[in-house]
mmCIF file of C-alpha atoms in Angstrom:
data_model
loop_
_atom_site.group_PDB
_atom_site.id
_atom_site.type_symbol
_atom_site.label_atom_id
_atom_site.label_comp_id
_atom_site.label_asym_id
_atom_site.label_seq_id
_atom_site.Cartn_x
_atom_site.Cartn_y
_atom_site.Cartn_z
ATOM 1 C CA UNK B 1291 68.521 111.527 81.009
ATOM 2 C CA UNK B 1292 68.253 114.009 78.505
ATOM 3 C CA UNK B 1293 66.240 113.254 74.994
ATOM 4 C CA UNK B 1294 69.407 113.064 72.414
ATOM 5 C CA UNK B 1295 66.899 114.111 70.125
ATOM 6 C CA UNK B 1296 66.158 117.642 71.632
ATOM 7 C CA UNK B 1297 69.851 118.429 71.002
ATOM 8 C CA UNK B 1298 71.029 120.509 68.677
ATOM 9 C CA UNK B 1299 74.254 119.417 66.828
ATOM 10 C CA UNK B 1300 76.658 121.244 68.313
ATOM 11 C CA UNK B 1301 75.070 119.767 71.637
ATOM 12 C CA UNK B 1302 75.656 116.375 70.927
ATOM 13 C CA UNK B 1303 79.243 117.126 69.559
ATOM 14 C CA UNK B 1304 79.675 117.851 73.090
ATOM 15 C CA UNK B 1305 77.906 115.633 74.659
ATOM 16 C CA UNK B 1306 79.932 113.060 72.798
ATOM 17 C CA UNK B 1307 83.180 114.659 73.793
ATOM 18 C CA UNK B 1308 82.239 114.332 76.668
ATOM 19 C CA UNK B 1309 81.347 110.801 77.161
ATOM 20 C CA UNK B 1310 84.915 110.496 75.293
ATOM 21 C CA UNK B 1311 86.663 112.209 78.095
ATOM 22 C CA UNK B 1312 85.236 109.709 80.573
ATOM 23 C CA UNK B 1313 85.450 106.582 78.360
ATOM 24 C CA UNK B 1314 89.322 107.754 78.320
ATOM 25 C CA UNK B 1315 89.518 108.171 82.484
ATOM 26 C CA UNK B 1316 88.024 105.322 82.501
ATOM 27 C CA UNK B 1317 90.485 102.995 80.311
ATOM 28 C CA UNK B 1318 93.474 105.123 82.143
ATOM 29 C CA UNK B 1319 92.447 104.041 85.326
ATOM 30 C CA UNK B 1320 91.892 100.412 84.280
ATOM 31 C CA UNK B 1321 95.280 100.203 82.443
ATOM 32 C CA UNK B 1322 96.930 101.178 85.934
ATOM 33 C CA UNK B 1323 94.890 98.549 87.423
ATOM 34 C CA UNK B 1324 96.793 96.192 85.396
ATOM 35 C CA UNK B 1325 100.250 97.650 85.906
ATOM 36 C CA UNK B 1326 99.571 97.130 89.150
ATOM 37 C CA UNK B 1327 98.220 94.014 88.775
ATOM 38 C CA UNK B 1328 100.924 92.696 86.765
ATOM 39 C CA UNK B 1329 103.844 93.966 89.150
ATOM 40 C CA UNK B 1330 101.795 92.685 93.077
ATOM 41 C CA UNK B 1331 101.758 89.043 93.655
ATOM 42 C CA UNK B 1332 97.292 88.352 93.790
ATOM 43 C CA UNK B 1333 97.708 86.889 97.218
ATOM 44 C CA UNK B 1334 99.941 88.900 99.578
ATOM 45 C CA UNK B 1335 99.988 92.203 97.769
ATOM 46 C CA UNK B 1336 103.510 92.368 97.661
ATOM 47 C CA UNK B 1337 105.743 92.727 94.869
ATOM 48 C CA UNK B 1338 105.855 89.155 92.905
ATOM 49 C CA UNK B 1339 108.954 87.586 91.533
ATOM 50 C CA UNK B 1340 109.651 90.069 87.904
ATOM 51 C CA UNK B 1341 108.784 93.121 89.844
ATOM 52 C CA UNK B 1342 112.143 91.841 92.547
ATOM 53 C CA UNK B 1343 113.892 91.040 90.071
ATOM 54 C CA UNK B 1344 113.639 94.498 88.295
ATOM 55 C CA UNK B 1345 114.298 96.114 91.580
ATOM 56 C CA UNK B 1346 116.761 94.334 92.339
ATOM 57 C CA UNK B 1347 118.172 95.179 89.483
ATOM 58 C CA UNK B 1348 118.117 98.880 89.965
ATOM 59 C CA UNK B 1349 119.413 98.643 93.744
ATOM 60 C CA UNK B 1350 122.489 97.106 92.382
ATOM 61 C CA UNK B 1351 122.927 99.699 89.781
ATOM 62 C CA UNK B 1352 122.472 102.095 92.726
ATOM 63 C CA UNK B 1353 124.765 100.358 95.213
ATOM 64 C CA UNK B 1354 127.487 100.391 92.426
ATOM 65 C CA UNK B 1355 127.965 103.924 91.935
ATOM 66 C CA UNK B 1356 126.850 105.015 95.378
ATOM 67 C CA UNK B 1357 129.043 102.533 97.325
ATOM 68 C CA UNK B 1358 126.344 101.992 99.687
ATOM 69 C CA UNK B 1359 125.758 98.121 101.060
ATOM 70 C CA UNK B 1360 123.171 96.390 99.849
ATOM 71 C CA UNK B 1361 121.972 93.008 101.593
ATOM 72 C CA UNK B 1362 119.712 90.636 100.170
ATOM 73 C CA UNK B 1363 117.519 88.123 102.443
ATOM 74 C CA UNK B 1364 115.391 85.023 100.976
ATOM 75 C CA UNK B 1365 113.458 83.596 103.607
ATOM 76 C CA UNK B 1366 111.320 79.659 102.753
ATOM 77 C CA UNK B 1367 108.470 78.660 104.798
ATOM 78 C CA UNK B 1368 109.597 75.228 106.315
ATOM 79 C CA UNK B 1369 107.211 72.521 105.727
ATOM 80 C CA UNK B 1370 104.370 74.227 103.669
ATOM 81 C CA UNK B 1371 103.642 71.475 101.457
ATOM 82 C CA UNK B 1372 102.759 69.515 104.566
ATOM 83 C CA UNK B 1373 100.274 72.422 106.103
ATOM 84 C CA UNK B 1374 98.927 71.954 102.683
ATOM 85 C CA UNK B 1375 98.428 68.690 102.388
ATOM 86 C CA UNK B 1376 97.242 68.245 106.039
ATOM 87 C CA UNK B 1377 94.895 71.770 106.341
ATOM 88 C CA UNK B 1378 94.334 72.708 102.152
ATOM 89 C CA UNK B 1379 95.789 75.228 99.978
ATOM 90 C CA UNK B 1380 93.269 77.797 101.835
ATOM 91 C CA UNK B 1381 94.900 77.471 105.094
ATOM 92 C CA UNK B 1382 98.566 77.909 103.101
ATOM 93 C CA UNK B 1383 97.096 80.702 101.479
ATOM 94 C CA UNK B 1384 96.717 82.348 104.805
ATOM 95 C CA UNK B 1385 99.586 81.465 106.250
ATOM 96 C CA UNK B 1386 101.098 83.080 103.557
ATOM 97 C CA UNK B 1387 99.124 86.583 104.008
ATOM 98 C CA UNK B 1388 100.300 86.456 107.459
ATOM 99 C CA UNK B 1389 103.713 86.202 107.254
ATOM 100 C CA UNK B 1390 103.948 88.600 104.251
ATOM 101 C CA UNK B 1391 102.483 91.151 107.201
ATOM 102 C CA UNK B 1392 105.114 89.922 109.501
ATOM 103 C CA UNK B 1393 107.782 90.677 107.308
ATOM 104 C CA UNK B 1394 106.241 94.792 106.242
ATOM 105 C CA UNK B 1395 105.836 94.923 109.478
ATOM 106 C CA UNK B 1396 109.371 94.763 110.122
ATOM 107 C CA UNK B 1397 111.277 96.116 107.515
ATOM 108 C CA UNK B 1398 111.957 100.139 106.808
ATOM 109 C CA UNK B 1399 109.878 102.040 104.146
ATOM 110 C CA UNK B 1400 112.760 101.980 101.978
ATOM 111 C CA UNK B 1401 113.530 98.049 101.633
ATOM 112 C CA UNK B 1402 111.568 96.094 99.114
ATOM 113 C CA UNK B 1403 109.566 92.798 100.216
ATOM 114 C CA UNK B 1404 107.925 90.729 97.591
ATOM 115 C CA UNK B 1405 106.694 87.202 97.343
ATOM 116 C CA UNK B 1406 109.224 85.438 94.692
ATOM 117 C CA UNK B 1407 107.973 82.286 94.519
ATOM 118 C CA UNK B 1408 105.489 79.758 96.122
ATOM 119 C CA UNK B 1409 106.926 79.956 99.598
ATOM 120 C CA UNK B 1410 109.827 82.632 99.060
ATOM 121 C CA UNK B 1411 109.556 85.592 100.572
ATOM 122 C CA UNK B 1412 112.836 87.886 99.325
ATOM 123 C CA UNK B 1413 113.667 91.165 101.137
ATOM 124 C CA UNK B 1414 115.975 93.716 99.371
ATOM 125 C CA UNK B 1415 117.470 96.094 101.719
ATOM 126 C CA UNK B 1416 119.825 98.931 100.272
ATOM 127 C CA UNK B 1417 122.052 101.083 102.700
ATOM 128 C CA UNK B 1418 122.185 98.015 104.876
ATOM 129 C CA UNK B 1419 125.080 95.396 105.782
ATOM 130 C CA UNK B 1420 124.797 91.876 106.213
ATOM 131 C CA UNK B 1421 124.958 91.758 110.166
ATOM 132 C CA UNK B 1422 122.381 94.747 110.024
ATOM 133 C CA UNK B 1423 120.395 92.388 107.475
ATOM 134 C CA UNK B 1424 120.746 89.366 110.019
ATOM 135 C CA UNK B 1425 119.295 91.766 113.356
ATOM 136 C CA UNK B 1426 116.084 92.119 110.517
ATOM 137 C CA UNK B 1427 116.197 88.112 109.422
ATOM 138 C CA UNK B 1428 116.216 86.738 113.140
ATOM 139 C CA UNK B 1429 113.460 89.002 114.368
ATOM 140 C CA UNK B 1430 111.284 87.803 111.102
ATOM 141 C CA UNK B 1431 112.236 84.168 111.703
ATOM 142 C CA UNK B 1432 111.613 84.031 115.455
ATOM 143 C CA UNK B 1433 108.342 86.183 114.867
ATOM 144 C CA UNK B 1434 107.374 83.618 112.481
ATOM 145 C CA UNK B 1435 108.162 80.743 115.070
ATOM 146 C CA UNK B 1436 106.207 82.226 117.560
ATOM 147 C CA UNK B 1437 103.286 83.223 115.879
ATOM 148 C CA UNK B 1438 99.995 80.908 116.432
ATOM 149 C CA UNK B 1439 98.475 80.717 113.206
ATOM 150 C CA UNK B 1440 94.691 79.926 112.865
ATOM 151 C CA UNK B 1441 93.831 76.256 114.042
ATOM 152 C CA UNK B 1442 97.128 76.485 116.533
ATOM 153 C CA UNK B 1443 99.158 75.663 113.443
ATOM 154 C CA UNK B 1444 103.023 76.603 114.007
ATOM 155 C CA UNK B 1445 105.586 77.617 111.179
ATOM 156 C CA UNK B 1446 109.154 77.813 110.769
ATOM 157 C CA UNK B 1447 111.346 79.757 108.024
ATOM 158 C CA UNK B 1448 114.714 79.159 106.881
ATOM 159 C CA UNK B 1449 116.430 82.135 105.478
ATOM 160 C CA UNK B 1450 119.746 83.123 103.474
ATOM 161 C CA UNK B 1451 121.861 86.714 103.534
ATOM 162 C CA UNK B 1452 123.746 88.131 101.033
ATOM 163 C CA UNK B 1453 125.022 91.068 100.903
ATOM 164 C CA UNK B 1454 126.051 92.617 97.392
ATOM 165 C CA UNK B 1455 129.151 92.380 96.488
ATOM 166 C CA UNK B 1456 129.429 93.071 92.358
ATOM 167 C CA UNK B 1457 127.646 90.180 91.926
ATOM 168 C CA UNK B 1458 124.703 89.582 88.372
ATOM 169 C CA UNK B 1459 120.821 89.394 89.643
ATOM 170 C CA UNK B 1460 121.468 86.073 88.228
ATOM 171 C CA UNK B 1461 124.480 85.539 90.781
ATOM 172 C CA UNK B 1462 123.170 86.625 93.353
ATOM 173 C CA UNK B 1463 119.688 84.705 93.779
ATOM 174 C CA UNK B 1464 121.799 81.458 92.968
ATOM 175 C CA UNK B 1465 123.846 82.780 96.424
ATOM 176 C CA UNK B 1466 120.637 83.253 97.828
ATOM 177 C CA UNK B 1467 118.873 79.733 97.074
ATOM 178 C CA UNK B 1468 121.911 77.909 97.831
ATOM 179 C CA UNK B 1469 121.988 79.688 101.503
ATOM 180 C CA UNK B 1470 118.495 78.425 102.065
ATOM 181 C CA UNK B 1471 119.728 75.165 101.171
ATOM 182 C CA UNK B 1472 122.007 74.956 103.592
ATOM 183 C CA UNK B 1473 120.080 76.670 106.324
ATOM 184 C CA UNK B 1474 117.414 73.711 105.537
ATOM 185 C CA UNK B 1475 120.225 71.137 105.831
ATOM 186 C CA UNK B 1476 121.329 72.125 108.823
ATOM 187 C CA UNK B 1477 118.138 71.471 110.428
ATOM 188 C CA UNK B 1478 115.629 74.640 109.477
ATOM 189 C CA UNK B 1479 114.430 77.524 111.357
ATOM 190 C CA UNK B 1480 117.824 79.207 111.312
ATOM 191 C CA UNK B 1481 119.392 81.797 108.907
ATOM 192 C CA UNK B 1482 122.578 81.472 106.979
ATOM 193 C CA UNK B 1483 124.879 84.326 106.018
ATOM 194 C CA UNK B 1484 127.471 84.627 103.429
ATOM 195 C CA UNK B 1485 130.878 84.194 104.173
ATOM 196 C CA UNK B 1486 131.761 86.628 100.904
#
């Protein structure tokens, strides 16, 4: 390290511009750290619940004036709280990672996944109709079904399809939550479309 005291001034005027240059990388890159942070849910990685919302948001804007279909698919892990209670939050937790990479793993590079609540998964899926939105939902849900999770544990989803139709954000995930309902009323591990 050099002696600050062999500098001349105009030295350490640079040297301290420098070490201001990187002091100022350095809070850049840790400010996008915390975008980031701030938009990705900390467990799955996936966009959390204001980060859909604000995409959402924008898709419908887009759907409007392009005239394009936009579908909308909340899937709900069946059960969960059980797995929980039985196994520990540790085991949900990784239940959770694992069906957040069943679900990339079968969407398009274009839809938008994100975890929007404690066992929601919501899938936003512009240029897409509803019976295009349902081939995507069934091959998540059965995926799901069949997929032996650690310690032989097996999960089920129940899911709900929407497909845009004018509708508020606000509208539309009260569509959404009440199709879950009823897919979880009708017995679970199913999906339920809109009639609209």
């Amino acid at each position: 390290m050099d002696s600050y005291q062999a500098l001349s001034k105009e030295q350490l005027i640079d040297k301290v511009k420098e070490l201001t240059i990187e002091l100022e990388n350095v809070q850049t890159e840790k400010n996008k750290q915390i975008e980031q942070m701030s938009r990705l849910d900390f467990l799955t990685k996936l966009n959390n619940r204001s980060e859909l919302v604000e995409r959402l948001g924008y898709e419908t804007k887009r759907a409007t004036r392009t005239k394009e279909p936009l579908s909308l698919v909340l899937f709900n892990i069946d059960d969960l709280t059980q797995v929980n209670d039985q196994f520990g939050h540790s085991m949900g937790d990784k239940i959770l990672t694992e069906i957040a990479k069943i679900i990339t793993s079968s969407v398009r590079v274009t839809d938008i996944v994100g975890r929007f609540g404690g066992d929601e998964f919501m899938l936003v899926l512009p240029a897409c109709q509803a019976t295009d939105a349902l081939t995507v939902a069934e091959q998540i849900r059965e995926s799901v079904e069949l997929n032996h999770f650690e310690d032989q544990i097996r999960i089920s989803t129940s899911g709900g399809i929407y497909q845009y139709n004018g509708e508020t954000v606000d509208q539309l995930i009260v569509a959404l939550g009440k199709l879950v309902l009823r897919a979880k009323q009708n017995g679970q591990n199913r999906i339920e479309v809109s009639e609209a």
